[in-house]
PDB file of C-alpha atoms in Angstrom:
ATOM      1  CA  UNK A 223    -106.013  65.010 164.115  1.00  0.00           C
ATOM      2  CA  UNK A 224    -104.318  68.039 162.544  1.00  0.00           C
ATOM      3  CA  UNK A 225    -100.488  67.901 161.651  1.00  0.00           C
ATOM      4  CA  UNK A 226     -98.426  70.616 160.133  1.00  0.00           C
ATOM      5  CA  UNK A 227     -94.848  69.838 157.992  1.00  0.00           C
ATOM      6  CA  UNK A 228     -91.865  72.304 157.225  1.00  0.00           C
ATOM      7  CA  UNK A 229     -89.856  69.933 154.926  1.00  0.00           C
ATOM      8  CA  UNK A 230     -87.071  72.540 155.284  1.00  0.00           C
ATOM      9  CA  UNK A 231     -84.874  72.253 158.375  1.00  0.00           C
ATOM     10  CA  UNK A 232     -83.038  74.567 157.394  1.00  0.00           C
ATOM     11  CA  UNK A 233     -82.697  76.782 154.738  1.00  0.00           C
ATOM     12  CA  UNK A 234     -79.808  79.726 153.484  1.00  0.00           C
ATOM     13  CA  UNK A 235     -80.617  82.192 151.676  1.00  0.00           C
ATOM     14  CA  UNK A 236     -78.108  85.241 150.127  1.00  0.00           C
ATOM     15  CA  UNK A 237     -79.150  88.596 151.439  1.00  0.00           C
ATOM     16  CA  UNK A 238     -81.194  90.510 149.205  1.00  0.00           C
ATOM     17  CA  UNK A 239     -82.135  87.022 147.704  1.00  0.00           C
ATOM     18  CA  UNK A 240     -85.843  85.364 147.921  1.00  0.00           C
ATOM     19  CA  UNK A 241     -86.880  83.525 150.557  1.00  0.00           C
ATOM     20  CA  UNK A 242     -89.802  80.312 150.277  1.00  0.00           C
ATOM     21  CA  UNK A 243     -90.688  78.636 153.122  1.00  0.00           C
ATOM     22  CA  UNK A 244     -92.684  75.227 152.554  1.00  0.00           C
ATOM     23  CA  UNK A 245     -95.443  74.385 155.165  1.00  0.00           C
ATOM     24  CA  UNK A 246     -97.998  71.507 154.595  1.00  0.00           C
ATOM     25  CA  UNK A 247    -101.113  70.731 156.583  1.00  0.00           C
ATOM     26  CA  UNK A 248    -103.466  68.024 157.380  1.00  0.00           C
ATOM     27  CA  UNK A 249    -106.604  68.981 158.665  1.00  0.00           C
ATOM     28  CA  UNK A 250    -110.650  67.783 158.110  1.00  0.00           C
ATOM     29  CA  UNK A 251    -112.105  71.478 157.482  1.00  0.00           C
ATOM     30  CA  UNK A 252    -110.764  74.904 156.627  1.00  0.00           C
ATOM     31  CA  UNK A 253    -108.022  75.689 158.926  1.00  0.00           C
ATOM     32  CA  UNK A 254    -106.930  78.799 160.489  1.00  0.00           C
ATOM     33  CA  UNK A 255    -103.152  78.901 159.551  1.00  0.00           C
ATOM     34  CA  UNK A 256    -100.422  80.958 160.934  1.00  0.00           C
ATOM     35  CA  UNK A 257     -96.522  81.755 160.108  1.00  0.00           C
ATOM     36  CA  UNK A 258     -94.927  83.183 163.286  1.00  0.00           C
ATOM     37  CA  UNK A 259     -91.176  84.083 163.724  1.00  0.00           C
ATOM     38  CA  UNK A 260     -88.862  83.289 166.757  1.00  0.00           C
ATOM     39  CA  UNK A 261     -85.538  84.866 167.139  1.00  0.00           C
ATOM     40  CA  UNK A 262     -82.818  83.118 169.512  1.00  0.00           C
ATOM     41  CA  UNK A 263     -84.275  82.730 173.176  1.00  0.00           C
ATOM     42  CA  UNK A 264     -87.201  85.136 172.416  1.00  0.00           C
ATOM     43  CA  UNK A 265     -90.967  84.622 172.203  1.00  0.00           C
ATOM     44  CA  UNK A 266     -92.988  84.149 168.847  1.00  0.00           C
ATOM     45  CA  UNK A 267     -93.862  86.498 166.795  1.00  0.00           C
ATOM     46  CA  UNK A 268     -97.228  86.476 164.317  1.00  0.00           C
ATOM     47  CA  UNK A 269     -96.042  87.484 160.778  1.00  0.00           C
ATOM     48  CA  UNK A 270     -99.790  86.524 159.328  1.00  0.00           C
ATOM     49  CA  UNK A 271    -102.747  84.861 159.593  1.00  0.00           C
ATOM     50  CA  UNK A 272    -105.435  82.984 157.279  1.00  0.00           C
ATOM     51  CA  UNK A 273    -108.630  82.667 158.299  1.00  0.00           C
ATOM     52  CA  UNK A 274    -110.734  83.065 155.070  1.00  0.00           C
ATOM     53  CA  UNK A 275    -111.116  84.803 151.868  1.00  0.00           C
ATOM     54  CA  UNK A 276    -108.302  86.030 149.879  1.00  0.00           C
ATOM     55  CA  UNK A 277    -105.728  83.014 149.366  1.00  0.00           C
ATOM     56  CA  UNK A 278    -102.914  85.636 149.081  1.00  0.00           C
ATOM     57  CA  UNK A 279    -102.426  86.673 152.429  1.00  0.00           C
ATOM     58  CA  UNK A 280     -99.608  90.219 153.374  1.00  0.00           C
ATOM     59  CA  UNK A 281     -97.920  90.130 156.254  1.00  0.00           C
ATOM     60  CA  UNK A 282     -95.381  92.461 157.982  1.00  0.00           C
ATOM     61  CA  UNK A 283     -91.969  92.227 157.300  1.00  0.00           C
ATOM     62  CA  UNK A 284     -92.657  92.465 153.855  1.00  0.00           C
ATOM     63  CA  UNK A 285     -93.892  88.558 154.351  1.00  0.00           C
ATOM     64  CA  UNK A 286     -97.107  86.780 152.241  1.00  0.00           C
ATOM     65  CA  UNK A 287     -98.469  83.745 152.233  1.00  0.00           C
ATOM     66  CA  UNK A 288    -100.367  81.571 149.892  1.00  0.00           C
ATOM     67  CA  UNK A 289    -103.352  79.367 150.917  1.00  0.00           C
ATOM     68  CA  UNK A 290    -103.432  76.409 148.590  1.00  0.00           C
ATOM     69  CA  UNK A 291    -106.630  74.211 149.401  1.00  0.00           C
ATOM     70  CA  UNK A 292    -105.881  71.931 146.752  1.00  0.00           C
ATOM     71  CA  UNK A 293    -102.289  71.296 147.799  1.00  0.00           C
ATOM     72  CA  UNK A 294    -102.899  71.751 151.328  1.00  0.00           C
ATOM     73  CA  UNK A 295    -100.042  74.213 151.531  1.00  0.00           C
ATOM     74  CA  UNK A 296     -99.530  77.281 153.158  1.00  0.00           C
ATOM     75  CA  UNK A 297     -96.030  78.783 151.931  1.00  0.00           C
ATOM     76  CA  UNK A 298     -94.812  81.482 153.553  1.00  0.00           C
ATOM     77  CA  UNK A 299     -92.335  84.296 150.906  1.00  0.00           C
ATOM     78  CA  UNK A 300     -90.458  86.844 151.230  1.00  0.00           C
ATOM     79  CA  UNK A 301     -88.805  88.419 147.728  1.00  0.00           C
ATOM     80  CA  UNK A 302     -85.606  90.163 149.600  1.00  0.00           C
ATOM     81  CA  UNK A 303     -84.448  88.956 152.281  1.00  0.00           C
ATOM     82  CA  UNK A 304     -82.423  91.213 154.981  1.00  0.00           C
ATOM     83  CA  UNK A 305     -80.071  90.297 157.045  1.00  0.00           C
ATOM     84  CA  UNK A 306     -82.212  90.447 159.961  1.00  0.00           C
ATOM     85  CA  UNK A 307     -84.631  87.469 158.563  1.00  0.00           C
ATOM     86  CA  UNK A 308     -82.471  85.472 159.735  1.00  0.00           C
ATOM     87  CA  UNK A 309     -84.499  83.621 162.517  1.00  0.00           C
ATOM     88  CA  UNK A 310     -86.884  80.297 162.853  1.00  0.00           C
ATOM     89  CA  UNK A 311     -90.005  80.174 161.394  1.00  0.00           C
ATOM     90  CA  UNK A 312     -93.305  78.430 162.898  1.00  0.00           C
ATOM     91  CA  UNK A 313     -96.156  77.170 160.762  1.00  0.00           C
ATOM     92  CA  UNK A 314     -99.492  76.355 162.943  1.00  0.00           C
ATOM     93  CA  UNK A 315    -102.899  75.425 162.180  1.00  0.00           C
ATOM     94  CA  UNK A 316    -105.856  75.275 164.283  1.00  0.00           C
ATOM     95  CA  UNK A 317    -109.819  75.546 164.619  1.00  0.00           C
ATOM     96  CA  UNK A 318    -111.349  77.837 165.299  1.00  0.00           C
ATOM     97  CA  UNK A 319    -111.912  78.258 169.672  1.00  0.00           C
ATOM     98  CA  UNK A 320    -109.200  75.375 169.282  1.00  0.00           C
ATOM     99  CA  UNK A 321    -105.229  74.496 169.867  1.00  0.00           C
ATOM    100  CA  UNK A 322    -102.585  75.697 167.735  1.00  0.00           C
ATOM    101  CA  UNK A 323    -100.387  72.459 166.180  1.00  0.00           C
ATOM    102  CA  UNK A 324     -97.269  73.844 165.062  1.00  0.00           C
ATOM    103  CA  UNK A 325     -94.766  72.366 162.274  1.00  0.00           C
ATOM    104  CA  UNK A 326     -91.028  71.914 163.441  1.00  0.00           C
ATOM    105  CA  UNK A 327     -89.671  74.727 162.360  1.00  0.00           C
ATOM    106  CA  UNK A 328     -87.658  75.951 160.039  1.00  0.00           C
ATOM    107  CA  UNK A 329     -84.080  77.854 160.416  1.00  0.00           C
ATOM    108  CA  UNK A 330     -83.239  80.768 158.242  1.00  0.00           C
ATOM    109  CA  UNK A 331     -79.509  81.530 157.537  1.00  0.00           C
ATOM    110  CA  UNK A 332     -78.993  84.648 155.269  1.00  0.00           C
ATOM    111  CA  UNK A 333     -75.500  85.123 153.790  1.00  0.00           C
ATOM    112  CA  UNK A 334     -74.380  88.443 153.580  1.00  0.00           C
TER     113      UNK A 334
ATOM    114  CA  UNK B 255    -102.484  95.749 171.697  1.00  0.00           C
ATOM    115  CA  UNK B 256    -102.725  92.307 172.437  1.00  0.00           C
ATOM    116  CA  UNK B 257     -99.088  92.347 174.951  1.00  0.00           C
ATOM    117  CA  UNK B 258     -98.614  89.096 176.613  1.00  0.00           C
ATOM    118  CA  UNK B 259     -95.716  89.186 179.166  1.00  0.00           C
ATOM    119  CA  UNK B 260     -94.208  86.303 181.867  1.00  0.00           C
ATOM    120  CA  UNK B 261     -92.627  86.838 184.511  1.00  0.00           C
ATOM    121  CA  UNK B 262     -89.487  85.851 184.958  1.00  0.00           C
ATOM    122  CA  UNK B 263     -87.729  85.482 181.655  1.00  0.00           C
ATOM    123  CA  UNK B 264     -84.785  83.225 183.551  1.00  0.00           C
ATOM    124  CA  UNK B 265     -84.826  81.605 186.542  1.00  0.00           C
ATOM    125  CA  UNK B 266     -82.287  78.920 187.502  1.00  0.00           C
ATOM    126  CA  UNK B 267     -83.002  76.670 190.488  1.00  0.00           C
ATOM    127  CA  UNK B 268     -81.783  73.685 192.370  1.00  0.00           C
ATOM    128  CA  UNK B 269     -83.438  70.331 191.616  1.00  0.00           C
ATOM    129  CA  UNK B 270     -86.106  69.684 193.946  1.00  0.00           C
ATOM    130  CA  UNK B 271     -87.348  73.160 194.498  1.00  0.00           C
ATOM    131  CA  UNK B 272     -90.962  74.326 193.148  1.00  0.00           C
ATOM    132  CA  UNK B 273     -90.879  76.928 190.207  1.00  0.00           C
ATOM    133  CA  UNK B 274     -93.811  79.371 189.461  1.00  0.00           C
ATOM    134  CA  UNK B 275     -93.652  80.991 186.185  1.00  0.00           C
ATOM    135  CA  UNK B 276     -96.427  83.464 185.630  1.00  0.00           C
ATOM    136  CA  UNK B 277     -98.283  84.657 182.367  1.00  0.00           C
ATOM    137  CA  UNK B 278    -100.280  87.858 182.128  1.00  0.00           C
ATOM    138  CA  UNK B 279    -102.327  89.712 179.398  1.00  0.00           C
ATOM    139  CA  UNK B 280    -101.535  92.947 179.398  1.00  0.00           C
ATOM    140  CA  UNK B 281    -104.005  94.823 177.511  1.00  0.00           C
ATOM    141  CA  UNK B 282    -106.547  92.437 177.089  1.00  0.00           C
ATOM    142  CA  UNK B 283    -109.216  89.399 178.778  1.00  0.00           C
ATOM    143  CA  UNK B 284    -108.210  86.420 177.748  1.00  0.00           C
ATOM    144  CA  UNK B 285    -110.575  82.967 179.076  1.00  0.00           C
ATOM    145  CA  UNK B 286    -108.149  80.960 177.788  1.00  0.00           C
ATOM    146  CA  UNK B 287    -103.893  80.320 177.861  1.00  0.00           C
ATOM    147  CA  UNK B 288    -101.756  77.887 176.857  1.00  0.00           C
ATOM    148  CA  UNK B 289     -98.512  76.788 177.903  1.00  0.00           C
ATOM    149  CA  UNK B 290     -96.155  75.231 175.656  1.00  0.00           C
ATOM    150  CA  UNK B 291     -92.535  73.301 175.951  1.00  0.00           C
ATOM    151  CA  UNK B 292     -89.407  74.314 173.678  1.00  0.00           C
ATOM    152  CA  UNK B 293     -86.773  71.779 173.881  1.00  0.00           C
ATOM    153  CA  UNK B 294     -83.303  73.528 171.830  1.00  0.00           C
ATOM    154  CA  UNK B 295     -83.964  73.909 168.460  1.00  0.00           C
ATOM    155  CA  UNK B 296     -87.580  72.291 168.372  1.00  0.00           C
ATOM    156  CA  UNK B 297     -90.724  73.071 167.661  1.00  0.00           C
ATOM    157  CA  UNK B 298     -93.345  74.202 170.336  1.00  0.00           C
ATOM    158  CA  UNK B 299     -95.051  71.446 172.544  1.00  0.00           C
ATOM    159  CA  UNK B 300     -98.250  72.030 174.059  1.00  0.00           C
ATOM    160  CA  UNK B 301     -97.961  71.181 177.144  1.00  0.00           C
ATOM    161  CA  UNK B 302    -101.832  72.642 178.641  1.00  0.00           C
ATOM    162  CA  UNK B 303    -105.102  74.593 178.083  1.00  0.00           C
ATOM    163  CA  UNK B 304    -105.179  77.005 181.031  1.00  0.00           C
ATOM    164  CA  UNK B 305    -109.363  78.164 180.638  1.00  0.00           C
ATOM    165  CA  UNK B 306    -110.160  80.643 183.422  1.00  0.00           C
ATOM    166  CA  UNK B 307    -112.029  79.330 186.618  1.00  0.00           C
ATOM    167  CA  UNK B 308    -111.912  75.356 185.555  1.00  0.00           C
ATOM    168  CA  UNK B 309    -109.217  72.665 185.562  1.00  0.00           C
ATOM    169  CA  UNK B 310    -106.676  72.998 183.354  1.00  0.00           C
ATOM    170  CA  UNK B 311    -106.441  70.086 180.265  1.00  0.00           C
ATOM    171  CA  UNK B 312    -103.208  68.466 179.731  1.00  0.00           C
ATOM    172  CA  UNK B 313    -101.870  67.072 176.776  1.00  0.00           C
ATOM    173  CA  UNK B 314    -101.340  63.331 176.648  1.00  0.00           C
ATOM    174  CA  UNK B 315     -98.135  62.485 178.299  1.00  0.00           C
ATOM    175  CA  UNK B 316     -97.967  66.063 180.336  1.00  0.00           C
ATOM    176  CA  UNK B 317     -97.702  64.947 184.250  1.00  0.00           C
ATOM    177  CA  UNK B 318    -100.340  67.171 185.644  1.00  0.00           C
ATOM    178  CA  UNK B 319     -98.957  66.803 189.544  1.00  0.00           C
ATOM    179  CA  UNK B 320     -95.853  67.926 188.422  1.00  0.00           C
ATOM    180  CA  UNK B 321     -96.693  71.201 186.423  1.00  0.00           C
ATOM    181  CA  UNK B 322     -99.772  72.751 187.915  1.00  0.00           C
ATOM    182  CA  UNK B 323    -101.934  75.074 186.230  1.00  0.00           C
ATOM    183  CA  UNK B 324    -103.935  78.172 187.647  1.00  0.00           C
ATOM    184  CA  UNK B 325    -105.932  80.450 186.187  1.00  0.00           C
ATOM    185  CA  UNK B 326    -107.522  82.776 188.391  1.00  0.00           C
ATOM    186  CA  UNK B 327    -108.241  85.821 186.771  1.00  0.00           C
ATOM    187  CA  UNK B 328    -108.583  86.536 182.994  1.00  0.00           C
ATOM    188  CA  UNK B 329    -105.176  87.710 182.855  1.00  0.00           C
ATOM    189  CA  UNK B 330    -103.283  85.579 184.956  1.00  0.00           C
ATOM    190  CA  UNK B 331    -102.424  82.074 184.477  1.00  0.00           C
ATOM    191  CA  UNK B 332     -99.457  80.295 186.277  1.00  0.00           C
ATOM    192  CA  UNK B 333     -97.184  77.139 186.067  1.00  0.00           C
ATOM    193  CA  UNK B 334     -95.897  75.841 188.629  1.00  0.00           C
ATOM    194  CA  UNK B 335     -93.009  73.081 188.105  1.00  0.00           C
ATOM    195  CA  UNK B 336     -92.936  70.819 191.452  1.00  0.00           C
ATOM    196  CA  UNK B 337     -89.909  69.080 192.129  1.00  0.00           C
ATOM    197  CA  UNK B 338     -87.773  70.217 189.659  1.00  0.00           C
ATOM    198  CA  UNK B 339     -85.456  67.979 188.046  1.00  0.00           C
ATOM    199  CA  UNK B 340     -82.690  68.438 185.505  1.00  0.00           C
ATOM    200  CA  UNK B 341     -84.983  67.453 183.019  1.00  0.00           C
ATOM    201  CA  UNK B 342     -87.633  69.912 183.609  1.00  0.00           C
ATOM    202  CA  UNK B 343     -85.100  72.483 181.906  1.00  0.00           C
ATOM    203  CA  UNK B 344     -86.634  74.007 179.199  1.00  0.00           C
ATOM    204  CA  UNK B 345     -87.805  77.500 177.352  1.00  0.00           C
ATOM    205  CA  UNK B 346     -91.312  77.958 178.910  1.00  0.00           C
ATOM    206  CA  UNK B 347     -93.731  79.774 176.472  1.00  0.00           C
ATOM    207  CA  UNK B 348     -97.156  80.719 177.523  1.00  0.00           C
ATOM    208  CA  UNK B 349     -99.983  82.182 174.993  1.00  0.00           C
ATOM    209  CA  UNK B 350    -103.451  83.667 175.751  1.00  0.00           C
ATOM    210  CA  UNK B 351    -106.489  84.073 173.119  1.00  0.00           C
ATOM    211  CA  UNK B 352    -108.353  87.418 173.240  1.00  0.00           C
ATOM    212  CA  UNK B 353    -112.145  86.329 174.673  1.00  0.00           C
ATOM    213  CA  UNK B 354    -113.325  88.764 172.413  1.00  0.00           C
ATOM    214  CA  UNK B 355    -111.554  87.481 169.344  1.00  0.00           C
ATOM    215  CA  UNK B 356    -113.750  85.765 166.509  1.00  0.00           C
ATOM    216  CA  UNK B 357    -110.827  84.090 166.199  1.00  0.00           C
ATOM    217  CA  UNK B 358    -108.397  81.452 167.727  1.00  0.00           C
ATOM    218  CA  UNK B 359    -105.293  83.452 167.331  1.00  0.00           C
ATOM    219  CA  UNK B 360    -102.919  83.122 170.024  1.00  0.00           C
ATOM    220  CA  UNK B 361    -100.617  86.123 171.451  1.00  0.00           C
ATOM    221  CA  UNK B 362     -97.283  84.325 172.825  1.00  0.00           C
ATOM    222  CA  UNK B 363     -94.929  86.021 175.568  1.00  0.00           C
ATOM    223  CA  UNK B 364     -91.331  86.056 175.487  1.00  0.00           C
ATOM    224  CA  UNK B 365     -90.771  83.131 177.373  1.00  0.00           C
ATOM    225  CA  UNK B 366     -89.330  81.489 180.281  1.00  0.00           C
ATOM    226  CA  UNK B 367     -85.888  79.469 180.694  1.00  0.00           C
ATOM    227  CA  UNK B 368     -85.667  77.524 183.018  1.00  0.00           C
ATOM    228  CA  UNK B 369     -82.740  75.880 184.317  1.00  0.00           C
ATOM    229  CA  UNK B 370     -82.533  72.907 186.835  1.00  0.00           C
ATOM    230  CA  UNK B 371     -79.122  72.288 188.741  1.00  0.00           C
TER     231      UNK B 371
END
């Protein structure tokens, strides 16, 4: 069965600072993984995707990602953080024409 | 592209009444949407596979009598919460997968809060 981990319940950050979000995975083959972002009583939003290819993935929001086979990571980066990062962020895996698991969470306070 | 809305964003209701919460794909087809649980400050629960024109699968410990499934076009899947109780209340999130899509990523709506008196 596939599992995802976000060590980091929550995490704050200074504004302007850099942000790492930690996201582990457990999965038999080579997942599709995912970082989405929720703000407060809103939907999710995709920031990236990996599906193959280039470990180094861009995102929007001036987000990246880096797929680590060996580590089974997928950490998700930002190097300055604004004000309006602050927000809860979703790791998921899943197969492909499969179900999305999704890691707990993790909540992003940025200090002004 | 790829706009997935529900319909209504809050509804509060009185325990014991029925609850239909709909999810729609905008812009696209999608054979397949999935409804997930948020309890406060959680993670995402899945609570069902909605597939267009078949049964809906629930997740292991998901009472399917008490949140029904339908999927009767490829942009329309509903929940419907039967006999609500208190402990039904919850942020309602539905997704839908492009048909067209090589792959299995998910477009997620806003979300529906519910609230059971």
């Amino acid at each position: 069965a596939q599992s995802v981990t976000q060590p980091d319940i929550h995490i704050t950050v200074s504004e302007g600072a850099s942000l790492e979000l930690r996201c582990n995975y457990s999965y038999g083959a080579t997942p599709y993984l995912f970082w989405y972002v929720q703000s407060p009583g809103q939907g999710l939003q995709l920031l990236l995707k990996y599906f193959s290819g280039d470990t180094l993935v861009q995102g929007i929001k001036g987000f990246e990602a880096e797929f680590k086979r060996s580590q089974s990571s997928f950490n998700l980066r930002k190097p300055s953080v604004h004000w309006s990062d602050a927000a809860e962020y979703f790791c998921a895996v899943g197969a492909a024409g499969n179900k999305l698991t999704f890691g707990g969470g993790t909540r992003v306070l940025v200090k002004p | 592209g790829a706009v997935v809305s529900q319909h209504p964003s809050r509804v509060i209701c009185k325990s014991g009444t029925s609850v239909k919460i709909e999810c729609r794909s905008l812009d696209f087809q999608a054979t397949t949407m999935f409804w997930y649980r948020q309890f406060p400050k959680q993670s995402l629960m899945l609570m069902a596979t909605s597939n267009e024109g078949s049964k809906a699968t629930y997740e292991q410990g998901v009472e399917k009598d008490k949140f029904l499934i339908n999927h009767a076009s490829l942009t329309l899947s509903t929940l419907t919460v039967t006999s609500a109780h208190p402990e039904d209340s919850s942020f309602y999130i539905c997704s839908a997968r492009d048909r067209v899509a090589a792959s299995n990523e998910q477009f997620f709506g806003p979300g529906t809060r519910l609230t059971v008196l």
